[in-house]
Amino acid sequence: MNSFTFTRARTIADALRSARGDVKFLAGGTTLVDLMKLDVERPAGIIDLNALPLAEVRRTPDGGLHIGALARNSDVAHHPDVVRDYPLLSQALLSGASVQLRNMASTGGNLLQRTRCVYFRDAAMACNKRSPGSGCAAIGGFNRNLAILGTSAHCIATNPSDQNVALTALEATVHVTGSNGERSVPIGDFYLLPGQTPERETILEPGDLVTSVTLPPPAPGAGSTYVKLRDRASFEFALASAAVVVTIKGGVMQRARVAMGGIATKPWRNLDVEAALEGQPATRERFADAAQILLSDAKPQSRNGFKVELAKRCLVHALSVATAVT
Amino acid sequence: MASHEFRTDRVEVAFTVNGKPVGLAVDPRATLLDTLRDELGLTGTKKGCDHGQCGACTVHVNGRRVNSCLSFAATHEGAAIDTIEGLGTPDNLHPMQRAFVELDGYQCGYCTPGQIMSAVALLAEPCGESDAEVAECMSGNVCRCGAYQNIVAAIQSVRKENAT
């Protein structure tokens, strides 16, 4: 690991003031420390955020939920308000990593979790995300776990998070503070497609600090679920996952929110998929129609063609569970 | 090679380990795992993968189990850290240690300190009571000898003991 300076931030202002040059904010460390050991991340300075008062989970005045950026994944997953009103977020969090990692990992850190692409994690390999311009060894390489949606000729890395898929279906807002003041960004606008700049994964600018995530009030009477398909039954990243929130009235889907994980370069939401569900009867045929639309632009790589059918079945199953259709 | 200058500034940190206060000046790169083993001589906590995947390094920080390999020691100012050495002694085993011995919850023993630290924490967590739920809550602790069945049995036996 390269050497670095270590700064304990005591206040948010402290953290922002220290965030100059080639520095990284450190929260739970489950991604950053891992990648520093691999020499994938080589910051000149680390700013420890763990003493900041950003771990609170509380209701917002509008009936939504505020989740502090330092709220740990375990605490969010088991928070009674999350379990009752946003169960798919709890399910998504509990489907990820291990108990130890969830006890460490923070909400803000999980938002910024890096890809598990093996070429990104190996400093000896070509990777445009890690080393812009070096190429992409994953295209034509071992890409079984990588993306079929949102890819470019420069990067096919998957966003590995479960949390972020649920937050996308829940239409979360990410709150950021930085040198240009505070701003709030809908999660749908937070992540960037790789395009020609896969090293840029979010709209965050250098020195920006994620302070919290908020959720809108829960949709009354909605059914929801998070379905995750993977190679192992536990402690494994998704090959495909689906977070869905559906409101039904008289057998007809009034409102549908759908986000997919494990198949795309960012938490994936396609408004055409939701439009294809809304106003339709909750049947497996209509779910399959929506799944067809979801995958219509899929671009399988050399070893992940199976994900097209897997993702379709994942979505159909999730919609069946959320709407109690057998 | 690093493109920036070499820095050796040490960082002062104070925490407790198994109830005893410890004050150290650590290299900021030092993980809690390496600090426990190399600076404090507490080698019961094991280094397996060193990437948070195997659980051999599991310790409790403020009562919660974590992977000490993915945590810089310098970040634990004021924390209460508990390791396998604080749990019991050969003459006075913790009930979970005794259950692992009696129910054969290990073979080579390398993963065992981490398994036991996880198992003790698990009984205070919102983990279901079925064998399958216990196995799920223990998925962060790998045992390459494959003693999983008896590890679950040991945890269930302590749970029953605690309930009576």
Short mmCIF file of C-alpha atoms in Angstrom, two decimals:
data_model
loop_
_atom_site.label_atom_id
_atom_site.label_comp_id
_atom_site.label_asym_id
_atom_site.label_seq_id
_atom_site.Cartn_x
_atom_site.Cartn_y
_atom_site.Cartn_z
CA MET A 1 0.00 0.00 0.00
CA ASN A 2 1.27 3.50 -0.78
CA SER A 3 1.84 5.82 2.15
CA PHE A 4 -0.63 8.60 2.84
CA THR A 5 -1.40 11.36 5.29
CA PHE A 6 -4.19 10.66 7.75
CA THR A 7 -6.63 13.34 8.91
CA ARG A 8 -9.47 12.87 11.37
CA ALA A 9 -12.34 15.16 10.43
CA ARG A 10 -14.19 16.42 13.50
CA THR A 11 -16.83 18.42 11.62
CA ILE A 12 -18.23 18.45 8.09
CA ALA A 13 -16.50 21.80 7.55
CA ASP A 14 -13.27 20.15 8.70
CA ALA A 15 -13.72 17.37 6.16
CA LEU A 16 -14.44 19.77 3.30
CA ARG A 17 -11.51 21.99 4.22
CA SER A 18 -9.13 19.01 4.23
CA ALA A 19 -10.42 17.73 0.89
CA ARG A 20 -7.76 19.24 -1.33
CA GLY A 21 -5.64 17.44 -3.86
CA ASP A 22 -5.45 13.69 -4.21
CA VAL A 23 -7.38 12.70 -1.10
CA LYS A 24 -10.17 10.23 -0.36
CA PHE A 25 -12.86 10.29 2.27
CA LEU A 26 -12.90 7.12 4.40
CA ALA A 27 -16.06 5.77 6.02
CA GLY A 28 -16.50 2.01 6.58
CA GLY A 29 -13.46 1.22 4.44
CA THR A 30 -14.84 -2.02 3.06
CA THR A 31 -14.24 -0.91 -0.53
CA LEU A 32 -11.51 1.70 -0.15
CA VAL A 33 -9.13 -0.19 2.17
CA ASP A 34 -9.55 -3.31 0.04
CA LEU A 35 -8.66 -1.40 -3.14
CA MET A 36 -5.74 0.38 -1.45
CA LYS A 37 -4.28 -3.02 -0.56
CA LEU A 38 -4.55 -3.94 -4.25
CA ASP A 39 -2.87 -0.65 -5.31
CA VAL A 40 -6.01 0.15 -7.29
CA GLU A 41 -6.60 3.17 -5.07
CA ARG A 42 -3.47 5.17 -4.19
CA PRO A 43 -4.62 8.34 -2.47
CA ALA A 44 -2.03 10.76 -1.07
CA GLY A 45 -4.31 11.51 1.84
CA ILE A 46 -7.16 9.89 3.76
CA ILE A 47 -9.79 11.90 5.59
CA ASP A 48 -11.47 9.79 8.24
CA LEU A 49 -15.17 10.68 8.40
CA ASN A 50 -16.19 8.27 11.11
CA ALA A 51 -16.46 10.88 13.87
CA LEU A 52 -18.94 13.04 11.90
CA PRO A 53 -22.57 13.18 13.09
CA LEU A 54 -23.99 11.66 9.91
CA ALA A 55 -25.33 8.31 11.10
CA GLU A 56 -28.88 9.30 11.91
CA VAL A 57 -31.95 7.58 10.43
CA ARG A 58 -35.15 9.57 11.00
CA ARG A 59 -38.49 10.45 9.46
CA THR A 60 -38.66 13.58 7.33
CA PRO A 61 -41.50 16.10 7.79
CA ASP A 62 -43.18 14.87 4.58
CA GLY A 63 -43.33 11.28 5.88
CA GLY A 64 -40.25 10.13 4.01
CA LEU A 65 -36.99 8.92 5.53
CA HIS A 66 -33.61 10.55 6.06
CA ILE A 67 -30.66 8.15 6.10
CA GLY A 68 -27.36 9.70 7.16
CA ALA A 69 -24.39 8.90 4.95
CA LEU A 70 -22.61 7.18 7.86
CA ALA A 71 -25.59 5.01 8.84
CA ARG A 72 -24.21 1.50 8.63
CA ASN A 73 -25.81 -1.01 6.29
CA SER A 74 -26.78 -3.28 9.24
CA ASP A 75 -28.45 -0.43 11.10
CA VAL A 76 -30.43 0.67 8.05
CA ALA A 77 -31.44 -2.91 7.19
CA HIS A 78 -32.83 -3.53 10.69
CA HIS A 79 -34.26 -0.06 11.32
CA PRO A 80 -37.96 -0.53 12.16
CA ASP A 81 -39.07 2.22 9.76
CA VAL A 82 -37.10 0.67 6.90
CA VAL A 83 -38.41 -2.82 7.66
CA ARG A 84 -42.00 -1.55 7.80
CA ASP A 85 -42.11 1.08 5.05
CA TYR A 86 -39.24 0.26 2.70
CA PRO A 87 -38.82 -3.51 3.08
CA LEU A 88 -37.12 -3.92 -0.29
CA LEU A 89 -34.25 -1.70 0.94
CA SER A 90 -33.87 -3.93 3.98
CA GLN A 91 -33.97 -7.04 1.75
CA ALA A 92 -31.43 -5.57 -0.65
CA LEU A 93 -29.00 -4.64 2.13
CA LEU A 94 -29.32 -8.03 3.83
CA SER A 95 -28.70 -9.81 0.53
CA GLY A 96 -25.32 -8.11 0.19
CA ALA A 97 -21.94 -8.96 1.70
CA SER A 98 -21.63 -10.52 5.18
CA VAL A 99 -22.76 -9.39 8.63
CA GLN A 100 -19.25 -8.13 9.43
CA LEU A 101 -19.08 -6.05 6.26
CA ARG A 102 -22.60 -4.71 6.74
CA ASN A 103 -21.64 -3.63 10.27
CA MET A 104 -18.84 -1.55 8.75
CA ALA A 105 -20.17 -0.40 5.37
CA SER A 106 -21.95 2.96 5.29
CA THR A 107 -24.86 4.22 3.22
CA GLY A 108 -22.69 6.80 1.47
CA GLY A 109 -19.86 4.35 0.90
CA ASN A 110 -22.22 1.80 -0.59
CA LEU A 111 -23.49 4.48 -3.00
CA LEU A 112 -19.90 4.80 -4.22
CA GLN A 113 -19.00 1.11 -4.14
CA ARG A 114 -16.63 0.22 -6.97
CA THR A 115 -17.09 -2.52 -9.53
CA ARG A 116 -16.01 -6.12 -8.91
CA CYS A 117 -14.65 -6.45 -12.47
CA VAL A 118 -11.50 -8.56 -12.01
CA TYR A 119 -9.54 -6.41 -14.45
CA PHE A 120 -10.34 -3.25 -12.51
CA ARG A 121 -9.14 -4.97 -9.32
CA ASP A 122 -5.84 -6.16 -10.85
CA ALA A 123 -3.43 -3.25 -11.31
CA ALA A 124 -1.46 -5.24 -13.91
CA MET A 125 -4.38 -5.43 -16.36
CA ALA A 126 -5.73 -2.96 -18.90
CA CYS A 127 -8.68 -1.06 -17.46
CA ASN A 128 -10.01 2.28 -18.66
CA LYS A 129 -11.81 2.84 -15.38
CA ARG A 130 -8.65 2.45 -13.28
CA SER A 131 -6.17 3.75 -15.82
CA PRO A 132 -7.92 5.81 -18.54
CA GLY A 133 -6.72 5.00 -22.03
CA SER A 134 -5.19 1.63 -21.12
CA GLY A 135 -7.98 -0.37 -22.77
CA CYS A 136 -10.54 -2.85 -21.50
CA ALA A 137 -9.35 -6.40 -20.87
CA ALA A 138 -12.86 -7.42 -19.88
CA ILE A 139 -14.20 -7.07 -23.43
CA GLY A 140 -13.43 -10.52 -24.81
CA GLY A 141 -12.02 -11.59 -21.44
CA PHE A 142 -13.61 -13.02 -18.29
CA ASN A 143 -16.84 -11.06 -18.35
CA ARG A 144 -19.35 -13.54 -16.98
CA ASN A 145 -20.32 -11.18 -14.14
CA LEU A 146 -20.24 -7.98 -16.18
CA ALA A 147 -22.81 -5.74 -17.82
CA ILE A 148 -25.11 -6.20 -20.80
CA LEU A 149 -26.81 -2.79 -20.50
CA GLY A 150 -25.27 0.70 -20.47
CA THR A 151 -21.88 -0.51 -21.69
CA SER A 152 -19.51 1.25 -24.08
CA ALA A 153 -16.51 0.23 -26.15
CA HIS A 154 -14.42 1.46 -23.21
CA CYS A 155 -16.02 -0.27 -20.22
CA ILE A 156 -18.49 -3.03 -19.39
CA ALA A 157 -18.08 -3.00 -15.60
CA THR A 158 -21.16 -3.64 -13.45
CA ASN A 159 -22.24 -1.52 -10.53
CA PRO A 160 -22.12 -4.22 -7.81
CA SER A 161 -24.39 -2.67 -5.17
CA ASP A 162 -27.69 -4.10 -3.97
CA GLN A 163 -28.56 -1.03 -1.89
CA ASN A 164 -28.33 1.25 -4.92
CA VAL A 165 -30.81 -0.83 -6.90
CA ALA A 166 -33.40 -0.57 -4.13
CA LEU A 167 -32.70 3.16 -3.70
CA THR A 168 -33.25 3.63 -7.44
CA ALA A 169 -36.62 1.87 -7.38
CA LEU A 170 -37.53 3.96 -4.32
CA GLU A 171 -36.58 7.17 -6.17
CA ALA A 172 -34.13 8.27 -3.47
CA THR A 173 -32.43 11.66 -3.44
CA VAL A 174 -28.71 11.97 -2.70
CA HIS A 175 -27.66 15.02 -0.69
CA VAL A 176 -24.19 16.37 -1.32
CA THR A 177 -22.14 19.17 0.17
CA GLY A 178 -18.99 20.57 -1.36
CA SER A 179 -17.06 23.70 -2.17
CA ASN A 180 -20.03 24.95 -4.19
CA GLY A 181 -22.46 24.51 -1.29
CA GLU A 182 -25.18 21.92 -0.86
CA ARG A 183 -27.19 20.23 -3.54
CA SER A 184 -29.68 17.41 -3.85
CA VAL A 185 -29.58 15.00 -6.75
CA PRO A 186 -32.22 12.42 -7.72
CA ILE A 187 -30.50 9.04 -7.69
CA GLY A 188 -31.51 8.57 -11.32
CA ASP A 189 -29.19 11.47 -12.19
CA PHE A 190 -26.41 10.51 -9.75
CA TYR A 191 -24.70 7.76 -11.75
CA LEU A 192 -23.05 8.26 -15.13
CA LEU A 193 -22.81 5.85 -18.03
CA PRO A 194 -19.21 4.86 -18.79
CA GLY A 195 -19.17 6.24 -22.34
CA GLN A 196 -15.65 7.41 -23.09
CA THR A 197 -14.94 8.31 -19.44
CA PRO A 198 -15.54 5.19 -17.34
CA GLU A 199 -13.32 6.65 -14.60
CA ARG A 200 -16.18 9.07 -13.89
CA GLU A 201 -18.91 7.07 -12.18
CA THR A 202 -21.07 9.76 -10.58
CA ILE A 203 -21.79 13.47 -10.84
CA LEU A 204 -19.67 14.12 -7.72
CA GLU A 205 -16.90 16.67 -8.14
CA PRO A 206 -13.58 16.47 -6.28
CA GLY A 207 -14.12 17.41 -2.64
CA ASP A 208 -17.85 16.65 -2.69
CA LEU A 209 -19.17 14.81 0.36
CA VAL A 210 -22.36 12.76 0.37
CA THR A 211 -24.12 13.67 3.62
CA SER A 212 -27.40 11.77 3.40
CA VAL A 213 -29.95 9.97 1.28
CA THR A 214 -33.65 10.69 1.57
CA LEU A 215 -36.57 8.56 0.51
CA PRO A 216 -40.00 9.91 -0.47
CA PRO A 217 -42.97 8.77 1.63
CA PRO A 218 -43.78 5.11 1.02
CA ALA A 219 -46.32 4.51 -1.76
CA PRO A 220 -49.59 3.62 0.02
CA GLY A 221 -50.67 0.02 -0.49
CA ALA A 222 -47.73 -0.83 -2.73
CA GLY A 223 -46.24 -4.31 -2.96
CA SER A 224 -42.51 -4.53 -3.29
CA THR A 225 -39.58 -6.91 -3.27
CA TYR A 226 -35.90 -7.30 -4.03
CA VAL A 227 -34.90 -10.47 -5.88
CA LYS A 228 -31.22 -11.33 -6.23
CA LEU A 229 -29.85 -14.15 -8.37
CA ARG A 230 -26.24 -15.22 -7.83
CA ASP A 231 -23.77 -18.09 -8.00
CA ARG A 232 -23.79 -18.72 -4.22
CA ALA A 233 -26.73 -18.53 -1.82
CA SER A 234 -24.98 -15.99 0.41
CA PHE A 235 -22.13 -13.44 0.44
CA GLU A 236 -22.06 -13.08 -3.35
CA PHE A 237 -22.65 -10.31 -5.86
CA ALA A 238 -25.70 -10.38 -8.13
CA LEU A 239 -25.67 -11.84 -11.61
CA ALA A 240 -29.06 -10.20 -11.91
CA SER A 241 -31.27 -8.49 -9.37
CA ALA A 242 -34.57 -6.64 -9.45
CA ALA A 243 -36.10 -4.10 -7.09
CA VAL A 244 -39.78 -3.45 -7.79
CA VAL A 245 -42.51 -1.36 -6.16
CA VAL A 246 -45.99 -1.86 -7.61
CA THR A 247 -49.38 -0.45 -6.63
CA ILE A 248 -52.39 -2.44 -7.81
CA LYS A 249 -56.04 -1.45 -7.90
CA GLY A 250 -58.66 -3.86 -9.15
CA GLY A 251 -56.04 -6.16 -10.60
CA VAL A 252 -54.52 -3.33 -12.65
CA MET A 253 -51.05 -1.94 -12.00
CA GLN A 254 -51.49 1.77 -11.25
CA ARG A 255 -47.87 2.61 -10.55
CA ALA A 256 -44.71 0.60 -11.11
CA ARG A 257 -41.11 1.35 -10.26
CA VAL A 258 -38.47 -1.08 -11.49
CA ALA A 259 -34.70 -1.04 -11.05
CA MET A 260 -32.24 -3.76 -12.00
CA GLY A 261 -28.81 -4.67 -10.66
CA GLY A 262 -26.02 -6.99 -11.74
CA ILE A 263 -26.66 -6.48 -15.45
CA ALA A 264 -25.81 -2.84 -16.04
CA THR A 265 -23.05 -0.28 -15.63
CA LYS A 266 -25.20 1.66 -13.18
CA PRO A 267 -28.34 0.88 -11.16
CA TRP A 268 -30.66 0.45 -14.11
CA ARG A 269 -34.04 2.07 -14.52
CA ASN A 270 -35.89 2.18 -17.83
CA LEU A 271 -39.04 4.29 -17.83
CA ASP A 272 -40.41 2.38 -20.85
CA VAL A 273 -40.48 -0.76 -18.68
CA GLU A 274 -42.58 1.00 -16.05
CA ALA A 275 -44.86 2.51 -18.72
CA ALA A 276 -45.40 -0.99 -20.15
CA LEU A 277 -46.65 -2.17 -16.75
CA GLU A 278 -48.79 0.77 -15.66
CA GLY A 279 -52.44 0.48 -16.65
CA GLN A 280 -52.02 -3.23 -17.41
CA PRO A 281 -53.40 -6.24 -15.54
CA ALA A 282 -50.89 -7.85 -13.18
CA THR A 283 -50.28 -11.03 -15.14
CA ARG A 284 -47.16 -12.97 -16.04
CA GLU A 285 -47.78 -12.15 -19.71
CA ARG A 286 -47.62 -8.42 -19.07
CA PHE A 287 -44.56 -8.90 -16.82
CA ALA A 288 -42.88 -10.78 -19.66
CA ASP A 289 -43.71 -7.96 -22.08
CA ALA A 290 -42.00 -5.50 -19.74
CA ALA A 291 -38.99 -7.80 -19.38
CA GLN A 292 -38.74 -7.96 -23.17
CA ILE A 293 -38.57 -4.16 -23.33
CA LEU A 294 -35.99 -4.08 -20.52
CA LEU A 295 -33.62 -6.36 -22.42
CA SER A 296 -34.35 -5.12 -25.94
CA ASP A 297 -31.14 -3.07 -26.01
CA ALA A 298 -29.01 -5.70 -24.25
CA LYS A 299 -25.52 -6.18 -25.61
CA PRO A 300 -24.18 -9.50 -24.34
CA GLN A 301 -20.42 -10.00 -24.10
CA SER A 302 -18.49 -13.18 -24.89
CA ARG A 303 -19.36 -14.96 -21.64
CA ASN A 304 -22.47 -13.34 -20.25
CA GLY A 305 -25.17 -13.99 -22.84
CA PHE A 306 -27.04 -16.02 -20.24
CA LYS A 307 -27.82 -12.79 -18.42
CA VAL A 308 -30.41 -11.76 -21.01
CA GLU A 309 -32.75 -14.61 -20.10
CA LEU A 310 -31.71 -14.56 -16.44
CA ALA A 311 -32.60 -10.87 -16.12
CA LYS A 312 -35.98 -11.40 -17.80
CA ARG A 313 -36.86 -14.21 -15.42
CA CYS A 314 -35.54 -12.20 -12.48
CA LEU A 315 -37.86 -9.30 -13.31
CA VAL A 316 -40.89 -11.50 -14.01
CA HIS A 317 -40.34 -13.30 -10.71
CA ALA A 318 -39.91 -10.07 -8.75
CA LEU A 319 -43.09 -8.60 -10.24
CA SER A 320 -44.96 -11.84 -9.49
CA VAL A 321 -43.83 -11.72 -5.86
CA ALA A 322 -44.59 -8.01 -5.42
CA THR A 323 -48.07 -8.35 -6.93
CA ALA A 324 -48.74 -11.82 -5.43
CA VAL A 325 -49.38 -13.31 -8.88
CA THR A 326 -48.66 -17.03 -9.11
CA MET B 1 5.43 3.17 -7.94
CA ALA B 2 3.83 5.88 -5.89
CA SER B 3 3.82 9.17 -7.71
CA HIS B 4 3.88 11.17 -4.50
CA GLU B 5 6.46 11.59 -1.77
CA PHE B 6 6.91 8.94 0.89
CA ARG B 7 5.21 9.85 4.16
CA THR B 8 5.94 8.21 7.47
CA ASP B 9 3.97 10.39 9.87
CA ARG B 10 2.55 8.24 12.61
CA VAL B 11 -0.89 8.81 14.05
CA GLU B 12 -1.71 8.71 17.74
CA VAL B 13 -4.64 6.50 18.63
CA ALA B 14 -6.08 5.34 21.94
CA PHE B 15 -8.62 2.55 22.40
CA THR B 16 -9.24 -0.36 24.73
CA VAL B 17 -8.49 -3.96 23.87
CA ASN B 18 -10.27 -6.54 26.00
CA GLY B 19 -10.95 -3.79 28.52
CA LYS B 20 -7.36 -2.58 28.82
CA PRO B 21 -6.46 0.92 27.61
CA VAL B 22 -3.94 1.02 24.78
CA GLY B 23 -2.20 4.07 23.35
CA LEU B 24 -0.18 3.73 20.17
CA ALA B 25 1.47 5.77 17.46
CA VAL B 26 0.56 3.80 14.36
CA ASP B 27 1.52 3.93 10.71
CA PRO B 28 -1.75 5.10 9.13
CA ARG B 29 -1.55 2.10 6.80
CA ALA B 30 -1.64 -0.35 9.71
CA THR B 31 -4.87 -2.30 9.85
CA LEU B 32 -6.49 -3.11 13.16
CA LEU B 33 -5.62 -6.75 12.43
CA ASP B 34 -1.90 -6.11 11.97
CA THR B 35 -1.86 -3.79 14.98
CA LEU B 36 -3.43 -6.41 17.23
CA ARG B 37 -1.05 -9.10 16.04
CA ASP B 38 2.22 -7.24 15.52
CA GLU B 39 2.08 -4.34 17.99
CA LEU B 40 0.04 -5.89 20.79
CA GLY B 41 1.05 -9.56 20.42
CA LEU B 42 -2.57 -10.72 20.23
CA THR B 43 -2.12 -13.39 17.59
CA GLY B 44 -5.38 -15.18 18.27
CA THR B 45 -6.99 -13.01 15.59
CA LYS B 46 -5.95 -14.57 12.29
CA LYS B 47 -5.06 -13.21 8.89
CA GLY B 48 -6.68 -15.26 6.15
CA CYS B 49 -7.50 -13.43 2.92
CA ASP B 50 -6.72 -9.91 4.23
CA HIS B 51 -9.58 -8.61 2.02
CA GLY B 52 -12.71 -9.05 4.13
CA GLN B 53 -13.77 -12.24 2.40
CA CYS B 54 -12.90 -15.00 4.88
CA GLY B 55 -13.74 -13.68 8.37
CA ALA B 56 -10.64 -15.13 10.11
CA CYS B 57 -9.85 -11.61 11.37
CA THR B 58 -13.27 -11.03 12.99
CA VAL B 59 -13.16 -8.97 16.20
CA HIS B 60 -15.75 -6.88 18.03
CA VAL B 61 -15.58 -3.10 17.86
CA ASN B 62 -17.99 -1.44 20.30
CA GLY B 63 -19.80 -4.76 20.55
CA ARG B 64 -20.22 -5.32 16.80
CA ARG B 65 -18.34 -7.87 14.77
CA VAL B 66 -16.16 -6.47 11.98
CA ASN B 67 -13.37 -7.56 9.66
CA SER B 68 -10.28 -6.12 11.36
CA CYS B 69 -8.30 -6.52 8.12
CA LEU B 70 -10.35 -3.84 6.32
CA SER B 71 -10.07 -1.27 9.06
CA PHE B 72 -7.20 1.10 9.73
CA ALA B 73 -6.24 1.08 13.42
CA ALA B 74 -6.05 4.88 13.34
CA THR B 75 -9.82 5.07 12.76
CA HIS B 76 -10.62 3.45 16.11
CA GLU B 77 -9.97 6.37 18.45
CA GLY B 78 -11.95 5.77 21.65
CA ALA B 79 -13.29 2.38 20.56
CA ALA B 80 -13.74 -0.72 22.71
CA ILE B 81 -12.14 -3.64 20.90
CA ASP B 82 -12.62 -7.24 21.93
CA THR B 83 -10.64 -10.18 20.61
CA ILE B 84 -10.68 -13.93 21.14
CA GLU B 85 -8.11 -13.49 23.93
CA GLY B 86 -10.66 -11.52 25.94
CA LEU B 87 -13.38 -14.11 25.62
CA GLY B 88 -12.10 -16.95 27.79
CA THR B 89 -9.01 -18.83 28.89
CA PRO B 90 -8.06 -22.49 28.55
CA ASP B 91 -9.12 -22.98 32.20
CA ASN B 92 -12.22 -20.87 31.91
CA LEU B 93 -13.68 -21.22 28.45
CA HIS B 94 -16.45 -18.98 27.18
CA PRO B 95 -19.61 -21.09 26.60
CA MET B 96 -19.16 -20.67 22.83
CA GLN B 97 -15.55 -21.87 23.02
CA ARG B 98 -16.67 -24.86 25.08
CA ALA B 99 -19.43 -25.66 22.59
CA PHE B 100 -16.99 -25.57 19.66
CA VAL B 101 -14.75 -28.05 21.53
CA GLU B 102 -17.56 -30.35 22.65
CA LEU B 103 -19.35 -30.38 19.29
CA ASP B 104 -16.22 -30.55 17.15
CA GLY B 105 -16.81 -27.21 15.43
CA TYR B 106 -13.41 -27.12 13.77
CA GLN B 107 -10.67 -29.23 12.23
CA CYS B 108 -7.43 -27.30 11.61
CA GLY B 109 -8.55 -24.43 13.86
CA TYR B 110 -7.28 -21.51 11.79
CA CYS B 111 -10.70 -19.96 11.17
CA THR B 112 -11.96 -20.81 14.66
CA PRO B 113 -11.19 -17.54 16.51
CA GLY B 114 -13.06 -15.63 13.81
CA GLN B 115 -15.90 -18.17 13.81
CA ILE B 116 -16.26 -17.88 17.58
CA MET B 117 -16.14 -14.07 17.60
CA SER B 118 -18.85 -14.08 14.92
CA ALA B 119 -20.89 -16.70 16.76
CA VAL B 120 -20.83 -14.77 20.04
CA ALA B 121 -21.93 -11.60 18.24
CA LEU B 122 -24.63 -13.44 16.30
CA LEU B 123 -26.52 -14.42 19.44
CA ALA B 124 -27.04 -10.72 20.21
CA GLU B 125 -28.08 -9.84 16.63
CA PRO B 126 -31.47 -9.96 14.90
CA CYS B 127 -30.63 -13.35 13.37
CA GLY B 128 -33.35 -15.98 12.95
CA GLU B 129 -33.22 -19.18 14.97
CA SER B 130 -33.30 -21.84 12.24
CA ASP B 131 -30.12 -23.61 11.18
CA ALA B 132 -30.48 -22.03 7.73
CA GLU B 133 -30.72 -18.54 9.22
CA VAL B 134 -27.71 -19.15 11.44
CA ALA B 135 -25.74 -20.37 8.42
CA GLU B 136 -26.74 -17.21 6.54
CA CYS B 137 -25.59 -15.02 9.45
CA MET B 138 -22.28 -16.92 9.51
CA SER B 139 -21.60 -16.63 5.76
CA GLY B 140 -18.84 -14.09 6.40
CA ASN B 141 -16.73 -16.80 8.06
CA VAL B 142 -15.23 -19.34 5.71
CA CYS B 143 -14.05 -22.75 6.96
CA ARG B 144 -12.02 -24.58 4.34
CA CYS B 145 -12.00 -27.76 6.43
CA GLY B 146 -15.78 -27.69 6.08
CA ALA B 147 -16.84 -27.85 9.74
CA TYR B 148 -19.95 -25.80 9.01
CA GLN B 149 -22.47 -28.33 10.27
CA ASN B 150 -20.87 -28.56 13.70
CA ILE B 151 -20.29 -24.81 13.86
CA VAL B 152 -24.04 -24.30 13.46
CA ALA B 153 -24.66 -27.03 16.05
CA ALA B 154 -22.32 -25.29 18.52
CA ILE B 155 -24.11 -21.97 18.07
CA GLN B 156 -27.52 -23.60 18.48
CA SER B 157 -26.39 -25.37 21.65
CA VAL B 158 -25.27 -22.10 23.25
CA ARG B 159 -28.51 -20.45 22.19
CA LYS B 160 -30.46 -23.22 23.96
CA GLU B 161 -28.21 -22.94 27.02
CA ASN B 162 -28.84 -19.19 27.16
CA ALA B 163 -32.59 -19.72 26.88
CA THR B 164 -32.78 -21.97 29.95
#
